[in-house]
Coordinates of C-alpha atoms in Angstrom, one line a residue:
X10 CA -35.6 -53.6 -55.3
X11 CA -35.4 -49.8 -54.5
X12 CA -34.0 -49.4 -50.9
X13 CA -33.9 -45.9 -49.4
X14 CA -31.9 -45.9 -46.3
X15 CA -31.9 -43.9 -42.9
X16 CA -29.3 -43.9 -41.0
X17 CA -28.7 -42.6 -37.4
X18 CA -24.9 -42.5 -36.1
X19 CA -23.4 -42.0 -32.9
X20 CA -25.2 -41.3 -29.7
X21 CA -28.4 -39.5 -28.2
X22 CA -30.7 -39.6 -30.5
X23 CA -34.6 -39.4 -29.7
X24 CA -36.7 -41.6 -32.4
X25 CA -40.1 -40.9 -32.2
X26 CA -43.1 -41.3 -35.0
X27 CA -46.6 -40.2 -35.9
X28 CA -48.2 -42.5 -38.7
X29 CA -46.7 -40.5 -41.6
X30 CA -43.3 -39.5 -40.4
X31 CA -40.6 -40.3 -38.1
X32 CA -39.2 -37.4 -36.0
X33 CA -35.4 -37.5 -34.9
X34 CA -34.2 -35.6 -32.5
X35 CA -30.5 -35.4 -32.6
X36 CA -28.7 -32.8 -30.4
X37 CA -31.2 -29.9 -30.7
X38 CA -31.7 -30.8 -34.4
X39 CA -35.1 -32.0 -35.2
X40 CA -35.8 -34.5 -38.6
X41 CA -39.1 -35.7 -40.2
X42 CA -38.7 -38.4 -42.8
X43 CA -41.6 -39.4 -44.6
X44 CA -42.4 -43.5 -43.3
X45 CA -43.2 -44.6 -47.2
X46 CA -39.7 -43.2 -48.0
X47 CA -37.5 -45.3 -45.7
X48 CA -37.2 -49.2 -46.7
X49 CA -34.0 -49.5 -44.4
X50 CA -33.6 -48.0 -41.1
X51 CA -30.3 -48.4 -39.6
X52 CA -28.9 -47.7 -36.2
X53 CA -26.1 -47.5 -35.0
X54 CA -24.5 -46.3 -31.3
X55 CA -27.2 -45.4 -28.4
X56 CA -30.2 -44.0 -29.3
X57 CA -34.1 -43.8 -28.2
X58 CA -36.8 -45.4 -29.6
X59 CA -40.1 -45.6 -29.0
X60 CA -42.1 -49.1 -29.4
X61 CA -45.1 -47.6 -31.3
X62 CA -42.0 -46.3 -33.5
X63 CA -40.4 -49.8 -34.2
X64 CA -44.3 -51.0 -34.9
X65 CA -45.1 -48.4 -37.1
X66 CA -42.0 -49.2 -39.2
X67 CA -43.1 -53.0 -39.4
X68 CA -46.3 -52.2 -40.6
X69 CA -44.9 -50.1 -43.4
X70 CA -42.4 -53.1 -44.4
X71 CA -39.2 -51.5 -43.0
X72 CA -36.8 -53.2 -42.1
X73 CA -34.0 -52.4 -38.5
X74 CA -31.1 -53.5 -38.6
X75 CA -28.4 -52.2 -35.3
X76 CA -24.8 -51.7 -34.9
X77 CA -22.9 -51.1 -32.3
X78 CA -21.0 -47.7 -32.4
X79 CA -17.8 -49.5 -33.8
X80 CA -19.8 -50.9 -36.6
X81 CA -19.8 -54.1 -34.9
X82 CA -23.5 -55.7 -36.9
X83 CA -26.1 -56.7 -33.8
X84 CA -29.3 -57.6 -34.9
X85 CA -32.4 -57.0 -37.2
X86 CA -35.9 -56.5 -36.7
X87 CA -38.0 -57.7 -40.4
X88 CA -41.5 -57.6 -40.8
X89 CA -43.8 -60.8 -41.0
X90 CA -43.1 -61.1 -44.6
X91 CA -39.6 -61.3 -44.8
X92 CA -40.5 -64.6 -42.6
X93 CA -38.1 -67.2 -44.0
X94 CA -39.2 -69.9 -46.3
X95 CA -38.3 -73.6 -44.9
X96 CA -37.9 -74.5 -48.5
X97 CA -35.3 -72.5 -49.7
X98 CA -33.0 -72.3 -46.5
X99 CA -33.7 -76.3 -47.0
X100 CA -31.7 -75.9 -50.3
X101 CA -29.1 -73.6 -49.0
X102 CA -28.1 -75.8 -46.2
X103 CA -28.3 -79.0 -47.9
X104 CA -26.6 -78.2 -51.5
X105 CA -23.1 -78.9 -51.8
X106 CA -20.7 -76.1 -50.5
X107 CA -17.7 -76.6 -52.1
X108 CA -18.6 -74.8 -55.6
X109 CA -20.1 -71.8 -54.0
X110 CA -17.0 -71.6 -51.6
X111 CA -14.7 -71.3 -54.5
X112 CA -16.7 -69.2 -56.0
X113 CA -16.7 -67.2 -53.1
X114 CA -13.0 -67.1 -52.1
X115 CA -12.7 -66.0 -55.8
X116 CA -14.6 -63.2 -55.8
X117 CA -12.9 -62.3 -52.5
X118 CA -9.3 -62.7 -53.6
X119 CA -9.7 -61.3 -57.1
X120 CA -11.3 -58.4 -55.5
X121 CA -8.8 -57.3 -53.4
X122 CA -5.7 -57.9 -56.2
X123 CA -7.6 -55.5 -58.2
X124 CA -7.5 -53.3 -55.7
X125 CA -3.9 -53.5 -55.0
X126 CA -3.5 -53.2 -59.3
X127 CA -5.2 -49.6 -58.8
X128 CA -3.1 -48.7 -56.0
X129 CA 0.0 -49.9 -58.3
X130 CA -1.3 -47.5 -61.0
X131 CA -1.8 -44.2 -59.0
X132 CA 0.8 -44.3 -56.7
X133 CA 3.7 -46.7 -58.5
X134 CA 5.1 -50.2 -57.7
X135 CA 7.1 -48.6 -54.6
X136 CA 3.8 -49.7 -52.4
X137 CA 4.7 -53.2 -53.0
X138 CA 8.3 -55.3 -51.3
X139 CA 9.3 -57.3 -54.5
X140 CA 7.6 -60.5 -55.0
X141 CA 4.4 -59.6 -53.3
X142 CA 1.8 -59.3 -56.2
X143 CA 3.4 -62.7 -57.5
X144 CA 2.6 -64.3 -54.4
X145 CA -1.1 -62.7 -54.3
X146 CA -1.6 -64.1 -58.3
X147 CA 0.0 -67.1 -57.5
X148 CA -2.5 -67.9 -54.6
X149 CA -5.3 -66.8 -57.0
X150 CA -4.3 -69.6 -59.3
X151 CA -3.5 -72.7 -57.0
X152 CA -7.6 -71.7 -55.8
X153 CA -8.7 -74.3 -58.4
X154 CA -6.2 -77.4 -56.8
X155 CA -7.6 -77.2 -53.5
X156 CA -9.9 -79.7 -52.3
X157 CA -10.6 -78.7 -48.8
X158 CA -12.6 -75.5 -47.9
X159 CA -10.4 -75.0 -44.8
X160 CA -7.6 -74.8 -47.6
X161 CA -9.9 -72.3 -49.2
X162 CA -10.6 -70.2 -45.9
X163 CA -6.8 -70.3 -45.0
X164 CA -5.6 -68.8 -48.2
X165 CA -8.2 -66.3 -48.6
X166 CA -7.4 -64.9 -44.9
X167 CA -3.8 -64.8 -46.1
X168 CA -4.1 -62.7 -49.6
X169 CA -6.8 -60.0 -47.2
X170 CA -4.0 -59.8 -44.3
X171 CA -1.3 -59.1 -47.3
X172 CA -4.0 -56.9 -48.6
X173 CA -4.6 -54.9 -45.7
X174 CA -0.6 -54.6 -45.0
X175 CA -0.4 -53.1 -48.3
X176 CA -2.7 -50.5 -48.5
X177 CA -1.2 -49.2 -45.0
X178 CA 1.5 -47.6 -47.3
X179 CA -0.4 -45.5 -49.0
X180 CA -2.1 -44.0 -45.5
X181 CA -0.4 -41.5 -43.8
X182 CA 1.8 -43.0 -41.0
X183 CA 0.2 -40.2 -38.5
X184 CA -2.9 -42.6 -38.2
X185 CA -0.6 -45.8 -37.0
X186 CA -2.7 -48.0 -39.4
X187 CA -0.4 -51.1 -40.0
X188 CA -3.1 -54.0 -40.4
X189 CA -6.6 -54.6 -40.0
X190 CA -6.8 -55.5 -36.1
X191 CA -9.8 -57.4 -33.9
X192 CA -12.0 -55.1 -31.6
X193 CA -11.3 -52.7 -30.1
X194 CA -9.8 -50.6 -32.7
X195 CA -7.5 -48.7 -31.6
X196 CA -6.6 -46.2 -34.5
X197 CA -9.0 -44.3 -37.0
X198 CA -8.7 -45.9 -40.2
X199 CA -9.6 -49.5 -38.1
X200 CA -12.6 -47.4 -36.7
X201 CA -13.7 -45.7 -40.1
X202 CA -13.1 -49.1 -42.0
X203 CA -15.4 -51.0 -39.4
X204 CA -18.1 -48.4 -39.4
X205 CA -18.5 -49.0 -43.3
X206 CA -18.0 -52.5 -42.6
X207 CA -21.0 -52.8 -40.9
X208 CA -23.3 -50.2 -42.9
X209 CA -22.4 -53.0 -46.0
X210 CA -22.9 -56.0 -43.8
X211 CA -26.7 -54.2 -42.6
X212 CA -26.8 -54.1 -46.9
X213 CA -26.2 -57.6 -47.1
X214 CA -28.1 -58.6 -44.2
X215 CA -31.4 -56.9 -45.6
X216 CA -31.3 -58.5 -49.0
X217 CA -30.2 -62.0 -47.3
X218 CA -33.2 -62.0 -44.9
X219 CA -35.1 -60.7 -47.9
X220 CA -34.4 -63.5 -50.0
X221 CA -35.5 -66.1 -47.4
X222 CA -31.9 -67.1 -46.8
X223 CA -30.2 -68.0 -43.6
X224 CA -27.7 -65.1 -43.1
X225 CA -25.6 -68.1 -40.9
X226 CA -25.4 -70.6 -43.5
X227 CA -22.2 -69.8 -45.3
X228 CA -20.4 -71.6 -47.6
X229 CA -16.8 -70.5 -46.7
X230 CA -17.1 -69.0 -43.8
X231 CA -18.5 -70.5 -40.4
X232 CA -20.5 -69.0 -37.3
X233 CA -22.7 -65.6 -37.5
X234 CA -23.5 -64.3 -40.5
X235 CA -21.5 -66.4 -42.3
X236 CA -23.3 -66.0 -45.9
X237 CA -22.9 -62.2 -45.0
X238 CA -19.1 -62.3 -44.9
X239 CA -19.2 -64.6 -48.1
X240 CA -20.6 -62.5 -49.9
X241 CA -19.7 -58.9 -48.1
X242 CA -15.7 -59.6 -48.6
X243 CA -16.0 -59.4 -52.5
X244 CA -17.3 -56.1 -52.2
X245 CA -15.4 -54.5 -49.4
X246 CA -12.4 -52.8 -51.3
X247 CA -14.8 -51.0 -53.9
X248 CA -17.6 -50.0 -51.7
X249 CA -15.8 -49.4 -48.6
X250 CA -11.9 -49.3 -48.6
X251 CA -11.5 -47.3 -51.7
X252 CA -13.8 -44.2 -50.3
X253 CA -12.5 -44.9 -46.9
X254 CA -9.0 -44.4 -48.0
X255 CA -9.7 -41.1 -50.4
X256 CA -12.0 -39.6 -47.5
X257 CA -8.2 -39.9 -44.8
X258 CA -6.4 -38.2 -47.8
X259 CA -8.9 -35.2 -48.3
X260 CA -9.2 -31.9 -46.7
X261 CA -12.4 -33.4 -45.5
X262 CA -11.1 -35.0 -42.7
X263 CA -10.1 -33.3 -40.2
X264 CA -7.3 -33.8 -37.9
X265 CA -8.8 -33.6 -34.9
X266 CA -12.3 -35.8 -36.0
X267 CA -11.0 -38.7 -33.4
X268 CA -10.1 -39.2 -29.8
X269 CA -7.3 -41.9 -29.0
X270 CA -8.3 -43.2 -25.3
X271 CA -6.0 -45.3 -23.9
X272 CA -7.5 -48.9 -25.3
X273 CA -9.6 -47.5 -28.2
X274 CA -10.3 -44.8 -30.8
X275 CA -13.9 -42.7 -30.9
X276 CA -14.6 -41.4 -34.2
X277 CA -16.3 -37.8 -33.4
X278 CA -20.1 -37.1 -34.2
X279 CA -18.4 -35.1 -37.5
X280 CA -16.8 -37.9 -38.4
X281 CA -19.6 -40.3 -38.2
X282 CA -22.1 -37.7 -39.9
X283 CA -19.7 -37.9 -43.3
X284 CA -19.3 -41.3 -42.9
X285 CA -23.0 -42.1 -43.1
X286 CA -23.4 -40.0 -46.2
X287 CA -20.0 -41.4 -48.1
X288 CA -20.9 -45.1 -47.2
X289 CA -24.7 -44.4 -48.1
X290 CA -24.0 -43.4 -51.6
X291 CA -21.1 -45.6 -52.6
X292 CA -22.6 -49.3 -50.9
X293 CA -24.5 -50.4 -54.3
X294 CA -27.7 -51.9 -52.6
X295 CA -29.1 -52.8 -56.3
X296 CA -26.3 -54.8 -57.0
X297 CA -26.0 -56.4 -53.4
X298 CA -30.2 -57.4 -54.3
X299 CA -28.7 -58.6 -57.7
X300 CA -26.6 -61.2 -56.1
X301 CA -29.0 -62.7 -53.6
X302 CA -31.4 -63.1 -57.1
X303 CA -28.2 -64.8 -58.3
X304 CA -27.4 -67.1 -55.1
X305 CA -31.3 -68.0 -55.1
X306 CA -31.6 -69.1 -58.8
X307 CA -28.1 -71.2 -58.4
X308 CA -29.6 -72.8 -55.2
X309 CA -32.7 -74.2 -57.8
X310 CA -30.8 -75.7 -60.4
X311 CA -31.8 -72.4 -62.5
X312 CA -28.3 -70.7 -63.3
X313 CA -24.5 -70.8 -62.0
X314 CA -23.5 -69.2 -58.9
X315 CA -21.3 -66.0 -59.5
X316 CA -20.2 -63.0 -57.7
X317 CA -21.4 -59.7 -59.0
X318 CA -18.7 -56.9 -59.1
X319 CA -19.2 -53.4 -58.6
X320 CA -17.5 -50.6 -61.5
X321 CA -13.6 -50.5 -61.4
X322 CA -12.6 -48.7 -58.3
X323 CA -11.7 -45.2 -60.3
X324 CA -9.1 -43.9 -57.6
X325 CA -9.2 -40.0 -56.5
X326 CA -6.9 -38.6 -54.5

């Protein structure tokens, strides 16, 4: 499934379309996509759009998907025939959970002790107190003993916080990044690291709804898009953290791309603008479609469930 995206960041937009095109106007900047080369349209922040817009883009088999300005995933808008089929969420709901779980808290753990191996490699084992990537591996292996998924969910949420502790030493102390923190965020690499966040959960979200699936009906994790984080956590060091992290370290961040209120952290137009672009080219939507094939052929009996991974991370600094 080819997906071409369109994003629109920040605020003040003005979204308007004849039956060919959609016209953006964005802070005396004027845009005209071709409709028959957008497949995703996502939104995120305050903008304007017009109803005839919104129609236009169902009749054309595009799907919406909003954020809020954080990156906090809202809602979707899918044409008629991403309509779900009773049958398959039937399966989804019904199969047993525990396999896919593991499977999923695998994927999610292994992911992130990759990461932490790559970090190891470029900037030395000083990033790490002693004991730490014994502990991670040593969590990775006692996966297969547990019985409970609550045992599953409570170590996987332990090896991310580690994770997230860790990488904080390889970011420059000026941002105050120490861990990953609930909403609001109140430091840039929290806000940048959300904003991605949600441009990969809008990813998942399209291919889930695509596939006829339940985007709530998770296997490890419970509540809202619940399949979406099962499946999005695997994938957030490559496609997000690693270009995140390279983007704070480069010359093309600038100092001054942020404003620190007094109970949150605004990411400048800039900011969002290069965010859109790095997020857009290193999400891998193909693979993301890849996986939902994969979930949907386990769910009938067809072939095992397994989580896709993306290339090696291939650090740049």
């Amino acid at each position: 499934m080819n997906v071409n995206w369109k994003v629109v960041g920040g605020y003040g937009a003005h979204i308007k379309s004849n039956r060919t095109e959609i016209i953006i106007s964005h802070r005396g900047n004027v845009t005209e996509i071709p409709i028959r080369n957008i497949s995703h349209f996502l939104l995120i922040g305050g903008h304007t759009i017009q109803t005839s817009t919104i129609s236009t883009l169902m009749k054309e088999g595009t799907f919406i998907s909003f954020c809020e300005s954080d990156g906090n995933p809202v809602g979707y808008i899918a044409p008629y025939d991403y309509t779900s089929f009773k049958e398959i969420q039937n399966l989804q709901e019904t199969t047993a959970p525990y396999s896919y779980a593991l499977t999923c808290a695998f994927g999610s753990m292994k992911s992130r002790i990759f990461a932490i191996e790559e970090y190891t490699e470029k900037f030395g084992t000083d990033i790490l107190y002693s004991g730490e990537l014994d502990i991670l591996s040593g969590y990775l292996n006692e996966l297969g003993n547990m019985v409970l998924i609550d045992e599953l969910r409570r170590i996987d949420q332990l090896v991310r916080d580690m994770y997230y502790e860790i990488i904080s030493r390889i970011i420059s102390p000026t941002y105050n990044f120490k861990r990953r923190t609930i909403r609001p965020y109140r430091d840039p690499v929290n806000a940048i690291l959300s904003f991605g966040y949600g441009m990969l959960s809008s990813a998942c979200m399209r291919a889930v709804i695509g596939g006829h699936l339940n985007p709530s009906s998770g296997f490890l994790n419970r509540g809202d898009q619940a399949l979406i984080q099962d499946l999005m956590n695997c994938w957030k060091p490559g496609m997000i953290d690693k270009p995140a992290i390279e983007f704070l370290a480069s010359d093309e961040f600038p100092s001054k791309g942020f404003e620190l209120t007094r109970d949150r952290c605004i990411l400048h137009e800039e900011i969002i603008t290069k965010l859109i672009t790095l997020f857009s080219e290193s999400i891998e939507q193909n693979l993301i479609d890849s996986q939902i094939q994969n979930l949907l052929q386990a769910l009938q009996g067809e072939t095992q469930f397994t989580i896709l991974r993306s290339p090696t991370l291939k650090i740049h600094f």
